[in-house]
CSV table of C-alpha atoms and ligand atoms in Angstrom, one decimal:
chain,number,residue,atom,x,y,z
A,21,UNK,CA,22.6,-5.1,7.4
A,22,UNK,CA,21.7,-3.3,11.0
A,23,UNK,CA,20.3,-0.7,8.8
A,24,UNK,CA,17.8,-2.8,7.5
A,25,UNK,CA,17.2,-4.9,10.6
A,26,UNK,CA,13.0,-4.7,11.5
A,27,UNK,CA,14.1,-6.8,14.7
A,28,UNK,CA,11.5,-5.5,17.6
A,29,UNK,CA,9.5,-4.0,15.4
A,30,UNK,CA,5.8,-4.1,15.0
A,31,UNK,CA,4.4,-3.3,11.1
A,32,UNK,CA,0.5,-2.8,10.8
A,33,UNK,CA,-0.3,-3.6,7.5
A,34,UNK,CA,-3.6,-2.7,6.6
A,35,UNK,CA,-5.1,-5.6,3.6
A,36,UNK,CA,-2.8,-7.7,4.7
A,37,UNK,CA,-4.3,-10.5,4.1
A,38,UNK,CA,-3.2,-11.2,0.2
A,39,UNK,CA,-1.7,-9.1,-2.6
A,40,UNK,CA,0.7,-6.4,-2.9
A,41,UNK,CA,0.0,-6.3,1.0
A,42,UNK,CA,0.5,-9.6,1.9
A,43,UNK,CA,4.4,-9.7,0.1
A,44,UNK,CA,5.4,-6.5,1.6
A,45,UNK,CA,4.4,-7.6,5.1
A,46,UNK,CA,6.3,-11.1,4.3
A,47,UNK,CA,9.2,-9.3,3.7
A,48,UNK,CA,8.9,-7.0,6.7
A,49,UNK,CA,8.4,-10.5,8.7
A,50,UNK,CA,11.7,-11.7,7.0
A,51,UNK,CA,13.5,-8.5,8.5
A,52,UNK,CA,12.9,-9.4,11.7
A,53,UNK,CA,9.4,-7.4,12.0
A,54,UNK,CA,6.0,-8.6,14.2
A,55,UNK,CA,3.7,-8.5,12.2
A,56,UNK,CA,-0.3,-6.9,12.6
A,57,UNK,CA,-2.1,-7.5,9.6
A,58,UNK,CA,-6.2,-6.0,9.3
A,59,UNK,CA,-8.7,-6.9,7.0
A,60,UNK,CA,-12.1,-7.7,6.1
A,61,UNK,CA,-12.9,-10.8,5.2
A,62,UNK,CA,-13.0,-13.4,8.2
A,63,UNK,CA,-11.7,-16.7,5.7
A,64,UNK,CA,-9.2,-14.6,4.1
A,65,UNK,CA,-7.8,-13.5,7.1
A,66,UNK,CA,-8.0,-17.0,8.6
A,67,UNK,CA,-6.1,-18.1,5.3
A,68,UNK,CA,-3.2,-15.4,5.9
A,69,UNK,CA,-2.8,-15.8,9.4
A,70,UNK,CA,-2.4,-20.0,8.8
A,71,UNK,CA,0.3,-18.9,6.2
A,72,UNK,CA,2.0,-16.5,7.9
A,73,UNK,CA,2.1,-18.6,11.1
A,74,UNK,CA,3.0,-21.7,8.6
A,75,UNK,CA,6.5,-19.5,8.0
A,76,UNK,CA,7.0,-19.1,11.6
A,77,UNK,CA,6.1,-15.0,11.5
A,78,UNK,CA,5.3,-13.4,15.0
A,79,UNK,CA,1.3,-12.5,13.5
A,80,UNK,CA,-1.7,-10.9,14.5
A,81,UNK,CA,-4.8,-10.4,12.7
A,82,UNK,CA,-7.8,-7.9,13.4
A,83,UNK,CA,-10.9,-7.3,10.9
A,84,UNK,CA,-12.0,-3.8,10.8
A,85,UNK,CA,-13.0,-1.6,8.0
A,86,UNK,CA,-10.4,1.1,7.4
A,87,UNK,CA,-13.0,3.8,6.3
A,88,UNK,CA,-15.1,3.2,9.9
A,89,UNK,CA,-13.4,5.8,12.2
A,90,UNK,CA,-14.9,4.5,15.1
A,91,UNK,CA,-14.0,0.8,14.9
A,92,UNK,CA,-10.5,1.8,13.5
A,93,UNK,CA,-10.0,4.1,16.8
A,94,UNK,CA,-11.6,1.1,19.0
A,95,UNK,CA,-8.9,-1.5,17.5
A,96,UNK,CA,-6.1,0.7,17.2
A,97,UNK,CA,-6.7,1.1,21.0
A,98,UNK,CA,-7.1,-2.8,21.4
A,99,UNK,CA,-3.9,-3.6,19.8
A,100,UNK,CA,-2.4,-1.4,22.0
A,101,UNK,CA,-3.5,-3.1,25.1
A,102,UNK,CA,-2.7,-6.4,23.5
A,103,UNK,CA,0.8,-6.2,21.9
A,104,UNK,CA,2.1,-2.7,22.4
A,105,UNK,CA,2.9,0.4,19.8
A,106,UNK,CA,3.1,0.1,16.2
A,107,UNK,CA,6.3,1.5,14.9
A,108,UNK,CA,5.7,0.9,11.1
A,109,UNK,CA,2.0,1.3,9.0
A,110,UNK,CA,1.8,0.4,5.7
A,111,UNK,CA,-1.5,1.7,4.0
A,112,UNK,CA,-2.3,-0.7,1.3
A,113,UNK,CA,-6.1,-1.5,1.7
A,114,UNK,CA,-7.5,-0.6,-1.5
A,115,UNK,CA,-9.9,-0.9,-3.5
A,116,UNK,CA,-10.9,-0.1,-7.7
A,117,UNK,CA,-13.6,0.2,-10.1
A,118,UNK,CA,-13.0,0.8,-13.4
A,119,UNK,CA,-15.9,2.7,-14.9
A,120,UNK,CA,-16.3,5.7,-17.6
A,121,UNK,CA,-16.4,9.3,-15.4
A,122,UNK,CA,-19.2,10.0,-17.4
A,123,UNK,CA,-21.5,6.8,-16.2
A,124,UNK,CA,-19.8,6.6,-13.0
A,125,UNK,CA,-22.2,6.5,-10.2
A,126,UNK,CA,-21.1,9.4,-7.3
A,127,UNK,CA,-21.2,6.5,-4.6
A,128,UNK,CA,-18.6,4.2,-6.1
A,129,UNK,CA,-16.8,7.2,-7.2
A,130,UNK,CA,-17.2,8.2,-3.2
A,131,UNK,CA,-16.1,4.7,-1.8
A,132,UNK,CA,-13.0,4.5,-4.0
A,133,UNK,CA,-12.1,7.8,-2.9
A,134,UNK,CA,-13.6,6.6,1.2
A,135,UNK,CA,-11.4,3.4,1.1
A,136,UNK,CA,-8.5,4.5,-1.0
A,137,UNK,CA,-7.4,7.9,0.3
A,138,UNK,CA,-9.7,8.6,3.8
A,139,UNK,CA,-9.3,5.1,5.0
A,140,UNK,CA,-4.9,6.2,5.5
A,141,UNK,CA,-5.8,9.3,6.9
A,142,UNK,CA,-7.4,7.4,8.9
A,143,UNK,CA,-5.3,5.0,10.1
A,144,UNK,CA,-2.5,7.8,9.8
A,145,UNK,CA,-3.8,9.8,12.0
A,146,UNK,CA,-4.8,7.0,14.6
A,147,UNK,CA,-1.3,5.8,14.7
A,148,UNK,CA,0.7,9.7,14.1
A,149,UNK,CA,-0.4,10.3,17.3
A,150,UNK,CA,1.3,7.2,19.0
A,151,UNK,CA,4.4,8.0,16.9
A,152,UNK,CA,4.5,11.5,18.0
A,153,UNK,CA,4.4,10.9,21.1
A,154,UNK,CA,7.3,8.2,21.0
A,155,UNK,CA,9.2,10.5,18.3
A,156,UNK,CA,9.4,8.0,16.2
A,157,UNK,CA,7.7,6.2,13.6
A,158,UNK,CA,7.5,4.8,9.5
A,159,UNK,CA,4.0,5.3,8.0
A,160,UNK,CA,4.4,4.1,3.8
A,161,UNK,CA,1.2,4.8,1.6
A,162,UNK,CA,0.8,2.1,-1.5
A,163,UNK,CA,0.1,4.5,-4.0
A,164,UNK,CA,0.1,3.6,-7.5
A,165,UNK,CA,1.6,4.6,-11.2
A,166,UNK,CA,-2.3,6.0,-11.3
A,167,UNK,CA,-0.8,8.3,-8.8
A,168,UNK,CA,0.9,10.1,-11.8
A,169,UNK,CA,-1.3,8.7,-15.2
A,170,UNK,CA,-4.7,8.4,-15.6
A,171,UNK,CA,-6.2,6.1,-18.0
A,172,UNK,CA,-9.6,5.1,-19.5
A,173,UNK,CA,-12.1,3.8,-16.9
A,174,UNK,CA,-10.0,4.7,-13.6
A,175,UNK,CA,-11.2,8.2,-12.7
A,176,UNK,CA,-12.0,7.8,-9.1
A,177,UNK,CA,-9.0,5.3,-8.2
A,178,UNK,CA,-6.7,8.0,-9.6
A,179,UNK,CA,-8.0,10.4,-8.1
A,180,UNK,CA,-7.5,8.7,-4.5
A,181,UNK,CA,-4.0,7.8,-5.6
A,182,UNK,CA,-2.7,11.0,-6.8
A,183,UNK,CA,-5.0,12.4,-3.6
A,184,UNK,CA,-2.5,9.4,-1.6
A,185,UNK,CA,0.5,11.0,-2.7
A,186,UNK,CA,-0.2,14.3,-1.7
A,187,UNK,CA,-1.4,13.4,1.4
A,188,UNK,CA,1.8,11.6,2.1
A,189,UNK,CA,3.9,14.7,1.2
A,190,UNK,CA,2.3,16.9,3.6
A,191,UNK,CA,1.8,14.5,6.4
A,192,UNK,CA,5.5,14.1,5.8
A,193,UNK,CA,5.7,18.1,6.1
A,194,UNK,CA,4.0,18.3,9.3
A,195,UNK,CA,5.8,15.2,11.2
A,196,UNK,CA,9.4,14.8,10.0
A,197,UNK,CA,10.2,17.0,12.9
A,198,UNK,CA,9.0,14.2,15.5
A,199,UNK,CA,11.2,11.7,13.8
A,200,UNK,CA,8.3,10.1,12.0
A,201,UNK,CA,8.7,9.7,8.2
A,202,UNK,CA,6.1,9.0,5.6
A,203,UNK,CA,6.7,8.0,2.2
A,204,UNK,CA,4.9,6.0,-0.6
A,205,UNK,CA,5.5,3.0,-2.9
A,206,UNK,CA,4.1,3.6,-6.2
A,207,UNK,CA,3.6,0.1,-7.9
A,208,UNK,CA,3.5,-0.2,-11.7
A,209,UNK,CA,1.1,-3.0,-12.6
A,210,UNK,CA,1.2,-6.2,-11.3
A,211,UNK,CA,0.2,-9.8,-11.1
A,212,UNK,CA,-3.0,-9.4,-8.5
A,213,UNK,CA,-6.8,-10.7,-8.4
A,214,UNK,CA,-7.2,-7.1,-8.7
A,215,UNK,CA,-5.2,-6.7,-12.4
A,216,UNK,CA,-6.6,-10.6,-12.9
A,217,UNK,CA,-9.4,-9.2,-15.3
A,218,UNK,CA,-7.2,-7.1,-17.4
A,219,UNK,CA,-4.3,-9.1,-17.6
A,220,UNK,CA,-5.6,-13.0,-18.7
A,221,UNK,CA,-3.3,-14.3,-22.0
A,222,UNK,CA,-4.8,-12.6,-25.4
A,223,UNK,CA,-6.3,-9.3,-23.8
A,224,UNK,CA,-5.2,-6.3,-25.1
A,225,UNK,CA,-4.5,-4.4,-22.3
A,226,UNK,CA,-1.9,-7.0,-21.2
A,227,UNK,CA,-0.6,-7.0,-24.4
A,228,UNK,CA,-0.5,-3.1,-24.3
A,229,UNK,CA,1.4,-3.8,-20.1
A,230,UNK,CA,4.2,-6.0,-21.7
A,231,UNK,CA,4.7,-3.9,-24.9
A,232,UNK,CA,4.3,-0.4,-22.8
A,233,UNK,CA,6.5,-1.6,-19.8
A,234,UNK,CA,10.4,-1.4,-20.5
A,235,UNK,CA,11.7,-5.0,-18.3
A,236,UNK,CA,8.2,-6.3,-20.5
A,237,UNK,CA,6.7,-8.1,-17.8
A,238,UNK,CA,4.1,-7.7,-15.4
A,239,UNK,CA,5.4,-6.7,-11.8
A,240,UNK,CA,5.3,-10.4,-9.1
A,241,UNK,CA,4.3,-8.9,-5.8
A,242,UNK,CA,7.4,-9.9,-4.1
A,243,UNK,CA,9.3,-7.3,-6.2
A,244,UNK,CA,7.9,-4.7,-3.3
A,245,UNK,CA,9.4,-6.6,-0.4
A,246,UNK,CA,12.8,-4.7,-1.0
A,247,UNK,CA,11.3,-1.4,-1.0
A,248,UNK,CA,9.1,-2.1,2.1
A,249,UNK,CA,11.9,-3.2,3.8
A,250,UNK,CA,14.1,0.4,3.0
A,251,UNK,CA,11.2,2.5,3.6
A,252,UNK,CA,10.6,0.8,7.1
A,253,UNK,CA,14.1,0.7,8.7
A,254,UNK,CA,16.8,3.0,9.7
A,255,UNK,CA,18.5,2.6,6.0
A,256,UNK,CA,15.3,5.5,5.0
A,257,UNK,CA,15.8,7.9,8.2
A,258,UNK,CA,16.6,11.1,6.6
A,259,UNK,CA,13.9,10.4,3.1
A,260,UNK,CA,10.7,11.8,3.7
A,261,UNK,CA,7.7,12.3,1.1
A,262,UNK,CA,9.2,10.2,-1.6
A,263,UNK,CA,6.8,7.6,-3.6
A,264,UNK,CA,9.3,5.1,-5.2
A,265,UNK,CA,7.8,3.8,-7.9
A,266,UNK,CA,8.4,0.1,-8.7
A,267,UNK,CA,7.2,-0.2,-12.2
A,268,UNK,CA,9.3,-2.2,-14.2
A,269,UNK,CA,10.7,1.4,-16.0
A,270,UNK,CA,6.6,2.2,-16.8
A,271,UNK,CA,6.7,5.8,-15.8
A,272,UNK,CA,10.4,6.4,-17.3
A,273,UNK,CA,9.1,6.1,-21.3
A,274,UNK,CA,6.4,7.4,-23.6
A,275,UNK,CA,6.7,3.6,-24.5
A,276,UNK,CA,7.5,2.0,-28.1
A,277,UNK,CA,5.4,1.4,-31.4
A,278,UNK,CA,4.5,-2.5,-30.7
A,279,UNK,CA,6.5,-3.4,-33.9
A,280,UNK,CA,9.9,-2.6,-31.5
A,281,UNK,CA,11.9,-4.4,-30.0
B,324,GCO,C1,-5.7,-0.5,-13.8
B,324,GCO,C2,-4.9,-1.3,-12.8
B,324,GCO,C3,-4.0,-0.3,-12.1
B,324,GCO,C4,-3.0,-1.1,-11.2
B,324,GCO,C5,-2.1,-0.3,-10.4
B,324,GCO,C6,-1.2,0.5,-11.3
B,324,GCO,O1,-6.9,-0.9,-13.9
B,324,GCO,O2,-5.2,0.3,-14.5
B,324,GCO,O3,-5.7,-1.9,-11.9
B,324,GCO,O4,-4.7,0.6,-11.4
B,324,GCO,O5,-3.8,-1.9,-10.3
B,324,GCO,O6,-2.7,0.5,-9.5
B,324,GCO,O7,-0.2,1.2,-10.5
């Protein structure tokens, strides 16, 4: 298990704070990793930090906005003074709004696309340089199944997505020769406040979720852990540019006629 082993490891986990983000950085905690988790939201953060600390995870917390350069830069530089170098960053701040291309207003379109996609370069390229210059390093960008499908509604957070895992292969391109790999996770859909509205008992979309996903259940965010956990040790050394998808078998079909078993 020494190739899974986090031990003296610090993970920045951007929208840490609940979610998708908050079970992947639980289970990087469980592996042995310190954890750094950012957000926005002072009683959220305050919420996650009393949890974490409740488990007995080594946890810091720091509110920034991803998409602000400046105070990214400034607490990137902090936490450097503070605790030391990051050696794993997980990208999962994220935001969506579902709304019809055609009525979309340009500045949601142009946040989604601000928080979702320029928010990791961001952070990716605040914390490449530290892992260049210690050869070594694990950066893993949340993309989504929207990083592959579109759908009705979800123009501009596919178009970050797909955006995310492109910008993960080629950031993988330019530093797998200083030892730092980048990959993505590519979750199907799962049971978040951000799915909440679309997935409540007796609306059809989660009727459409369970009929079009093959293990016919919603993902539990603690089915990323395992992944997080690969994609941040030694066991993923020699994988670069690879989104695993963890969809329940989503992407793998063209789905069933609901009358199917
Ligand atoms: C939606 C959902 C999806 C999921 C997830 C799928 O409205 O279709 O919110 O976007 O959140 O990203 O991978």
């Amino acid at each position: 298990m020494t190739l899974f082993n986090l031990k003296g490891k610090r993970a920045l986990i951007t929208g840490g704070t609940h979610g998708l983000g908050l079970a992947m950085a639980e289970g990087l905690a469980i592996a042995g990793a310190e954890l750094v988790i950012t957000g926005t939201t002072p009683s959220k953060m305050d919420d996650a930090l009393a949890y974490y600390k409740s488990k007995g995870y080594a946890v810091s917390g720091y509110l920034f906005d991803v998409t602000d350069e400046i105070a990214a830069a400034k607490t990137i530089e902090l936490i450097g003074q503070e605790l030391g170098d990051i050696h794993i960053l997980v990208n999962n701040a994220g935001i969506i709004k579902r709304e019809l291309a055609i009525t979309m207003p340009i500045a949601d379109f142009r946040q989604v696309i601000d928080v979702d996609l320029v928010g990791p370069f961001i952070m990716s390229q605040l914390v490449g340089k530290q892992m260049i210059a210690r050869k070594e390093g694990k950066i893993i960008n949340i993309c989504s199944m929207m990083s592959e499908l579109g759908r009705n509604s979800v123009s501009a957070y596919a178009a970050a997505k797909g955006g995310l895992k492109m910008l993960t292969r080629n950031l993988a391109t330019e530093w797998a020769k200083h030892n730092i790999q980048v990959n993505g996770i590519g979750p199907g859909y799962f049971a978040t406040t951000q799915t909440e509205p679309i997935r409540v008992d007796g609306h059809p979309f989660n009727d459409f979720i369970i009929n079009r996903t093959p293990a016919a259940r919603w993902g539990n965010p603690e089915d990323l852990a395992g992944t997080a956990v690969f994609l941040a040790s030694k066991a993923s050394d020699f994988v670069n540019g690879q989104i695993i998808y963890v969809d329940g078998g989503i992407l793998a079909t063209i789905g069933k006629p609901s009358n199917e078993d």
